[in-house]
Amino acid sequence: MAVTGCAGGSGGDDDPTILRLALNQAEDHPSYTALADFAERMDSVSEGRFIIDIYANETLGAQAEALQLVADDIIGLAIVSGTQLENLNKDFIVFNMPKAFDDIDHQMRVINDPEIVGELFTSLEDDHNITVLGGFTQGARHIYSTRAVTSPEDMDGLKIRVQESALHLAMIDAMGGSATPMAYGEVYTALQSRVLDGAENNEVSYYTQKHFEVANHMSYTAHLVGLDYLIMNTHSLEALTDDQRELFLEEWRKTYEFHTELWIEETERATEGAKAGGAEFHEVDAEAFDEALTPLQERFLTTDFQRELWDDTRAAADGGN
Ligand code: GCU
């Protein structure tokens, strides 16, 4: 059977619709759990006529490659971090910015409000053939390294891995460290060989990627609440029938809701697991980091569209500030 990124492939009417999905996480990561459940529900509700094939663990390449595969319609779907989309359209910087979201509830409220995100999520269609369908939270991200960090001064001399994003490079500089961009799957070895002193991520990645084994101090900087996106090739999306599309989006809604629920318990499980493996967790001087990070807003939010999106995002926070 011919399988392309395009729904239904190039086969006849009787062929099932098959979409391949690229993910860079391992099978014990909640994004995999939620997506496997999504695939199972799609299969069962469609009676085997709508198949989502998940390729975990970067088997189709790191996120930058997966993004390109979706744009080229080689695969239909991928989960990519907001930092990847920032490289296609700077407006995505708004949601990659430290302190954009107060917490996961706030983040999910914003990204599921079409009035706020409608234009952003369709902005890659014309030039890149990519539609953003929604998101999975990455939870709060923190610094971890070979030593405890409680203030920006403690970051001095630490080489910290960041995702491939100009904003996040500047973020680590502002926090007092020295940033190195690198793909996710390379971080463990780089930490192990001391090419890096540390990285920044959530507890779940810290544990499931086993980074706690090679950087055993996690410091709760909570510098941002990260966001992953489900992206789809726009032609593949348009090739779905109305019924298929409705079914797909309805099951996707259940998927991100399930993921959000899972996230809390998986964060606890990861924290316990990392502690059992020898990791230590530290509180930080949150005010000092906040002060260091705030100037990034002025530097990186440069257009009216970005500033409006920022204001709408902040207005949806509980305090409305
Ligand atoms: C998180 C996120 C991934 C991202 C990774 C990273 O795990 O969910 O999408 O790739 O961080 O730091 O690269």
Tab-separated table of C-alpha atoms and ligand atoms in Angstrom:
chain	number	residue	atom	x	y	z
A	1	MET	CA	0.000	0.000	0.000
A	2	ALA	CA	1.322	3.458	-0.886
A	3	VAL	CA	1.764	5.603	2.180
A	4	THR	CA	2.697	9.249	1.822
A	5	GLY	CA	2.214	12.160	4.171
A	6	CYS	CA	-1.051	12.701	2.412
A	7	ALA	CA	-4.102	11.105	3.994
A	8	GLY	CA	-5.114	8.037	2.070
A	9	GLY	CA	-1.808	7.873	0.267
A	10	SER	CA	-2.093	7.473	-3.440
A	11	GLY	CA	-4.153	4.322	-3.207
A	12	GLY	CA	-7.740	3.812	-4.229
A	13	ASP	CA	-10.911	4.675	-2.334
A	14	ASP	CA	-10.799	1.466	-0.349
A	15	ASP	CA	-7.436	2.127	1.203
A	16	PRO	CA	-7.434	3.249	4.796
A	17	THR	CA	-6.112	6.715	5.609
A	18	ILE	CA	-2.664	6.417	7.120
A	19	LEU	CA	-0.790	9.270	8.746
A	20	ARG	CA	2.719	8.896	10.071
A	21	LEU	CA	3.567	10.913	13.157
A	22	ALA	CA	7.107	11.821	14.238
A	23	LEU	CA	7.885	12.225	17.931
A	24	ASN	CA	11.250	12.743	19.617
A	25	GLN	CA	10.211	11.278	22.977
A	26	ALA	CA	10.674	7.783	24.375
A	27	GLU	CA	7.766	5.397	24.973
A	28	ASP	CA	7.611	6.187	28.693
A	29	HIS	CA	6.984	9.900	28.034
A	30	PRO	CA	3.371	11.105	28.529
A	31	SER	CA	3.264	12.522	24.987
A	32	TYR	CA	3.818	9.024	23.652
A	33	THR	CA	1.202	7.583	26.019
A	34	ALA	CA	-1.409	10.156	24.961
A	35	LEU	CA	-0.609	9.771	21.253
A	36	ALA	CA	-0.689	5.969	21.400
A	37	ASP	CA	-4.120	6.259	22.997
A	38	PHE	CA	-5.136	8.723	20.228
A	39	ALA	CA	-4.009	6.235	17.573
A	40	GLU	CA	-5.895	3.414	19.249
A	41	ARG	CA	-9.113	5.421	19.485
A	42	MET	CA	-8.847	6.558	15.848
A	43	ASP	CA	-8.337	2.988	14.729
A	44	SER	CA	-11.257	1.684	16.731
A	45	VAL	CA	-13.752	4.496	16.057
A	46	SER	CA	-12.964	4.394	12.323
A	47	GLU	CA	-13.021	0.572	12.303
A	48	GLY	CA	-9.500	0.424	11.011
A	49	ARG	CA	-9.983	3.085	8.320
A	50	PHE	CA	-7.977	5.876	9.942
A	51	ILE	CA	-4.534	4.870	11.126
A	52	ILE	CA	-1.955	6.990	12.932
A	53	ASP	CA	1.506	5.400	12.945
A	54	ILE	CA	3.744	6.807	15.633
A	55	TYR	CA	7.513	6.921	15.141
A	56	ALA	CA	8.965	7.704	18.583
A	57	ASN	CA	12.549	8.275	19.753
A	58	GLU	CA	13.595	10.467	16.822
A	59	THR	CA	13.451	7.462	14.491
A	60	LEU	CA	12.485	9.821	11.662
A	61	GLY	CA	15.113	12.352	12.753
A	62	ALA	CA	15.304	15.180	15.246
A	63	GLN	CA	12.517	17.771	15.335
A	64	ALA	CA	14.089	20.037	12.703
A	65	GLU	CA	14.035	17.103	10.261
A	66	ALA	CA	10.535	16.028	11.289
A	67	LEU	CA	9.308	19.560	10.617
A	68	GLN	CA	10.780	19.412	7.127
A	69	LEU	CA	9.241	15.984	6.477
A	70	VAL	CA	5.812	17.384	7.325
A	71	ALA	CA	6.343	20.473	5.168
A	72	ASP	CA	7.382	18.207	2.278
A	73	ASP	CA	4.375	15.909	2.795
A	74	ILE	CA	6.620	12.895	3.380
A	75	ILE	CA	4.840	12.363	6.683
A	76	GLY	CA	1.518	13.817	7.784
A	77	LEU	CA	2.066	14.694	11.425
A	78	ALA	CA	4.714	15.620	13.976
A	79	ILE	CA	5.037	16.929	17.474
A	80	VAL	CA	7.514	19.788	17.525
A	81	SER	CA	8.536	22.284	20.136
A	82	GLY	CA	7.581	25.940	19.765
A	83	THR	CA	11.247	26.766	19.248
A	84	GLN	CA	11.160	24.959	15.897
A	85	LEU	CA	8.236	27.061	14.691
A	86	GLU	CA	9.954	30.251	15.804
A	87	ASN	CA	12.480	29.519	13.061
A	88	LEU	CA	9.699	29.607	10.427
A	89	ASN	CA	7.718	32.522	11.781
A	90	LYS	CA	9.047	34.853	14.472
A	91	ASP	CA	5.552	35.374	15.864
A	92	PHE	CA	5.814	31.997	17.610
A	93	ILE	CA	8.412	33.655	19.848
A	94	VAL	CA	5.563	35.052	21.917
A	95	PHE	CA	4.723	31.608	23.314
A	96	ASN	CA	8.406	30.649	23.694
A	97	MET	CA	9.060	33.676	25.863
A	98	PRO	CA	9.884	33.223	29.545
A	99	LYS	CA	6.888	34.112	31.693
A	100	ALA	CA	4.351	34.101	28.834
A	101	PHE	CA	2.281	31.521	30.698
A	102	ASP	CA	1.780	31.463	34.468
A	103	ASP	CA	0.970	27.764	34.520
A	104	ILE	CA	-0.396	24.902	32.446
A	105	ASP	CA	-4.051	25.927	32.888
A	106	HIS	CA	-3.304	29.387	31.603
A	107	GLN	CA	-1.343	27.977	28.678
A	108	MET	CA	-4.075	25.545	27.646
A	109	ARG	CA	-6.713	28.272	27.926
A	110	VAL	CA	-4.745	30.519	25.580
A	111	ILE	CA	-3.793	27.955	22.958
A	112	ASN	CA	-7.309	26.580	22.744
A	113	ASP	CA	-8.850	29.995	22.210
A	114	PRO	CA	-9.197	30.465	18.428
A	115	GLU	CA	-9.675	34.207	18.897
A	116	ILE	CA	-6.162	34.415	20.289
A	117	VAL	CA	-4.318	31.785	18.247
A	118	GLY	CA	-6.346	31.419	15.021
A	119	GLU	CA	-4.115	33.618	12.900
A	120	LEU	CA	-0.882	32.254	14.350
A	121	PHE	CA	-1.846	28.619	13.891
A	122	THR	CA	-2.656	29.081	10.195
A	123	SER	CA	0.277	31.395	9.506
A	124	LEU	CA	2.549	28.634	8.153
A	125	GLU	CA	0.071	27.259	5.633
A	126	ASP	CA	0.895	29.388	2.584
A	127	ASP	CA	4.678	29.304	2.789
A	128	HIS	CA	5.337	25.997	4.501
A	129	ASN	CA	2.287	23.801	4.015
A	130	ILE	CA	2.001	23.304	7.752
A	131	THR	CA	-1.117	23.705	9.884
A	132	VAL	CA	-0.851	23.889	13.651
A	133	LEU	CA	-3.653	21.874	15.200
A	134	GLY	CA	-2.973	22.533	18.848
A	135	GLY	CA	-0.547	21.780	21.613
A	136	PHE	CA	0.750	19.640	24.423
A	137	THR	CA	2.199	21.337	27.445
A	138	GLN	CA	5.870	20.884	28.290
A	139	GLY	CA	5.200	22.068	31.824
A	140	ALA	CA	7.634	24.362	33.595
A	141	ARG	CA	11.250	24.123	32.451
A	142	HIS	CA	14.171	24.392	34.880
A	143	ILE	CA	17.963	24.469	34.762
A	144	TYR	CA	19.867	21.312	35.587
A	145	SER	CA	23.590	20.877	35.731
A	146	THR	CA	26.541	19.359	37.516
A	147	ARG	CA	26.091	21.805	40.383
A	148	ALA	CA	23.247	23.576	42.146
A	149	VAL	CA	22.203	26.966	40.821
A	150	THR	CA	20.326	29.321	43.101
A	151	SER	CA	20.991	32.714	41.478
A	152	PRO	CA	22.159	34.081	38.109
A	153	GLU	CA	25.663	34.420	39.598
A	154	ASP	CA	25.814	30.645	40.040
A	155	MET	CA	25.279	30.206	36.292
A	156	ASP	CA	28.608	31.840	35.549
A	157	GLY	CA	30.758	29.546	33.400
A	158	LEU	CA	28.082	26.876	32.950
A	159	LYS	CA	27.605	25.639	29.400
A	160	ILE	CA	23.897	25.002	29.076
A	161	ARG	CA	22.190	23.288	26.151
A	162	VAL	CA	19.228	25.091	24.608
A	163	GLN	CA	16.849	24.220	21.792
A	164	GLU	CA	17.663	25.759	18.412
A	165	SER	CA	16.186	29.189	19.125
A	166	ALA	CA	17.673	32.688	19.102
A	167	LEU	CA	15.372	33.618	21.967
A	168	HIS	CA	16.508	30.716	24.129
A	169	LEU	CA	20.172	31.437	23.420
A	170	ALA	CA	19.598	34.958	24.690
A	171	MET	CA	17.583	33.581	27.601
A	172	ILE	CA	20.493	31.546	28.977
A	173	ASP	CA	22.852	34.485	28.521
A	174	ALA	CA	20.410	36.670	30.443
A	175	MET	CA	20.234	34.042	33.191
A	176	GLY	CA	24.027	34.226	33.549
A	177	GLY	CA	25.135	31.074	31.700
A	178	SER	CA	26.594	30.281	28.339
A	179	ALA	CA	24.243	28.670	25.801
A	180	THR	CA	24.842	25.918	23.242
A	181	PRO	CA	22.040	24.939	20.831
A	182	MET	CA	21.705	21.212	20.210
A	183	ALA	CA	19.087	18.655	19.172
A	184	TYR	CA	17.326	16.834	22.001
A	185	GLY	CA	18.675	13.350	21.309
A	186	GLU	CA	22.295	14.509	21.518
A	187	VAL	CA	22.093	16.020	24.963
A	188	TYR	CA	22.749	12.914	27.064
A	189	THR	CA	26.089	12.157	25.426
A	190	ALA	CA	27.122	15.805	25.476
A	191	LEU	CA	26.421	15.960	29.210
A	192	GLN	CA	28.177	12.690	29.814
A	193	SER	CA	31.320	13.795	27.988
A	194	ARG	CA	31.164	17.229	29.668
A	195	VAL	CA	30.831	19.084	26.385
A	196	LEU	CA	27.912	20.549	28.325
A	197	ASP	CA	27.575	21.302	32.020
A	198	GLY	CA	23.815	21.329	31.922
A	199	ALA	CA	20.573	21.843	30.078
A	200	GLU	CA	17.095	23.173	30.744
A	201	ASN	CA	13.950	21.107	30.574
A	202	ASN	CA	11.015	19.768	32.561
A	203	GLU	CA	11.220	16.976	35.132
A	204	VAL	CA	9.686	14.498	32.680
A	205	SER	CA	12.416	14.924	30.058
A	206	TYR	CA	15.089	15.091	32.777
A	207	TYR	CA	13.955	11.648	33.869
A	208	THR	CA	12.865	9.907	30.650
A	209	GLN	CA	16.017	11.025	28.777
A	210	LYS	CA	18.057	9.928	31.817
A	211	HIS	CA	19.805	13.303	32.018
A	212	PHE	CA	19.669	13.048	35.830
A	213	GLU	CA	22.367	10.382	35.563
A	214	VAL	CA	24.841	12.886	34.102
A	215	ALA	CA	23.687	16.223	35.592
A	216	ASN	CA	22.364	15.526	39.036
A	217	HIS	CA	21.335	18.975	40.305
A	218	MET	CA	18.016	20.360	39.176
A	219	SER	CA	17.270	23.941	40.180
A	220	TYR	CA	13.641	25.062	40.057
A	221	THR	CA	14.034	28.163	37.895
A	222	ALA	CA	10.647	27.606	36.175
A	223	HIS	CA	11.834	30.163	33.634
A	224	LEU	CA	9.089	29.240	31.193
A	225	VAL	CA	6.156	26.914	30.592
A	226	GLY	CA	7.087	25.223	27.327
A	227	LEU	CA	4.796	24.237	24.510
A	228	ASP	CA	4.817	21.463	21.926
A	229	TYR	CA	2.611	21.651	18.844
A	230	LEU	CA	0.830	19.009	16.835
A	231	ILE	CA	1.528	20.024	13.254
A	232	MET	CA	-0.007	18.557	10.129
A	233	ASN	CA	0.731	18.882	6.454
A	234	THR	CA	-1.905	21.306	5.162
A	235	HIS	CA	-2.623	19.274	2.010
A	236	SER	CA	-3.095	16.138	4.085
A	237	LEU	CA	-5.539	17.996	6.280
A	238	GLU	CA	-7.428	19.325	3.261
A	239	ALA	CA	-7.545	15.824	1.754
A	240	LEU	CA	-9.620	14.534	4.666
A	241	THR	CA	-13.362	14.306	4.170
A	242	ASP	CA	-15.485	16.489	6.454
A	243	ASP	CA	-16.386	13.460	8.558
A	244	GLN	CA	-12.803	12.325	8.885
A	245	ARG	CA	-11.688	15.780	9.841
A	246	GLU	CA	-14.386	16.111	12.469
A	247	LEU	CA	-13.530	12.732	13.947
A	248	PHE	CA	-9.816	13.485	13.938
A	249	LEU	CA	-10.188	16.869	15.636
A	250	GLU	CA	-12.645	15.497	18.198
A	251	GLU	CA	-10.261	12.664	19.147
A	252	TRP	CA	-7.334	15.091	19.202
A	253	ARG	CA	-9.241	17.233	21.718
A	254	LYS	CA	-9.572	14.205	24.015
A	255	THR	CA	-5.874	13.544	23.465
A	256	TYR	CA	-4.579	16.881	24.684
A	257	GLU	CA	-6.980	16.831	27.602
A	258	PHE	CA	-5.688	13.394	28.593
A	259	HIS	CA	-2.104	14.602	28.138
A	260	THR	CA	-2.692	17.582	30.424
A	261	GLU	CA	-4.079	15.273	33.135
A	262	LEU	CA	-1.216	12.839	32.733
A	263	TRP	CA	1.345	15.610	32.929
A	264	ILE	CA	0.860	16.329	36.626
A	265	GLU	CA	1.212	12.719	37.754
A	266	GLU	CA	4.077	12.029	35.347
A	267	THR	CA	5.955	15.065	36.663
A	268	GLU	CA	5.686	13.609	40.175
A	269	ARG	CA	6.732	10.169	39.007
A	270	ALA	CA	9.720	11.627	37.147
A	271	THR	CA	10.787	13.680	40.156
A	272	GLU	CA	10.637	10.651	42.439
A	273	GLY	CA	12.454	8.523	39.875
A	274	ALA	CA	15.232	11.084	39.430
A	275	LYS	CA	15.598	11.451	43.204
A	276	ALA	CA	15.828	7.694	43.591
A	277	GLY	CA	18.586	7.817	40.972
A	278	GLY	CA	20.565	10.356	43.005
A	279	ALA	CA	19.281	13.712	41.690
A	280	GLU	CA	18.924	16.663	44.025
A	281	PHE	CA	16.349	19.423	43.595
A	282	HIS	CA	16.957	23.012	44.688
A	283	GLU	CA	14.858	26.153	45.154
A	284	VAL	CA	16.185	29.341	43.542
A	285	ASP	CA	16.040	33.107	43.952
A	286	ALA	CA	13.052	33.484	41.624
A	287	GLU	CA	13.036	37.274	41.784
A	288	ALA	CA	16.634	37.541	40.609
A	289	PHE	CA	15.894	35.308	37.599
A	290	ASP	CA	12.691	37.215	36.824
A	291	GLU	CA	14.569	40.455	36.785
A	292	ALA	CA	17.180	38.996	34.439
A	293	LEU	CA	14.546	37.632	32.038
A	294	THR	CA	12.087	40.535	31.758
A	295	PRO	CA	14.207	42.620	29.299
A	296	LEU	CA	13.881	39.805	26.731
A	297	GLN	CA	10.298	40.925	26.109
A	298	GLU	CA	11.308	44.305	24.819
A	299	ARG	CA	14.129	42.880	22.772
A	300	PHE	CA	12.227	40.032	21.083
A	301	LEU	CA	8.619	41.247	20.820
A	302	THR	CA	9.178	43.725	18.041
A	303	THR	CA	5.999	43.922	15.941
A	304	ASP	CA	2.465	45.064	16.727
A	305	PHE	CA	1.170	41.550	16.069
A	306	GLN	CA	3.630	40.054	18.574
A	307	ARG	CA	2.890	42.657	21.212
A	308	GLU	CA	-0.864	42.188	20.807
A	309	LEU	CA	-0.532	38.420	21.055
A	310	TRP	CA	1.566	38.908	24.176
A	311	ASP	CA	-1.037	41.237	25.696
A	312	ASP	CA	-3.891	38.826	24.878
A	313	THR	CA	-1.898	35.997	26.415
A	314	ARG	CA	-1.162	37.907	29.568
A	315	ALA	CA	-4.769	39.139	29.803
A	316	ALA	CA	-5.921	35.502	29.892
A	317	ALA	CA	-3.815	34.829	33.023
A	318	ASP	CA	-5.762	34.528	36.257
A	319	GLY	CA	-4.537	37.866	37.522
A	320	GLY	CA	-5.140	39.344	34.063
A	321	ASN	CA	-1.797	41.165	34.170
B	1	GCU	C1	10.761	18.845	25.734
B	1	GCU	C2	9.755	18.991	24.629
B	1	GCU	C3	10.337	18.547	23.299
B	1	GCU	C4	11.650	19.246	23.025
B	1	GCU	C5	12.581	19.044	24.189
B	1	GCU	C6	13.886	19.778	23.961
B	1	GCU	O1	11.003	17.481	25.964
B	1	GCU	O2	8.600	18.277	24.948
B	1	GCU	O3	9.457	18.820	22.256
B	1	GCU	O4	12.229	18.760	21.869
B	1	GCU	O5	11.981	19.487	25.377
B	1	GCU	O6	14.354	20.428	24.882
B	1	GCU	O7	14.432	19.689	22.860
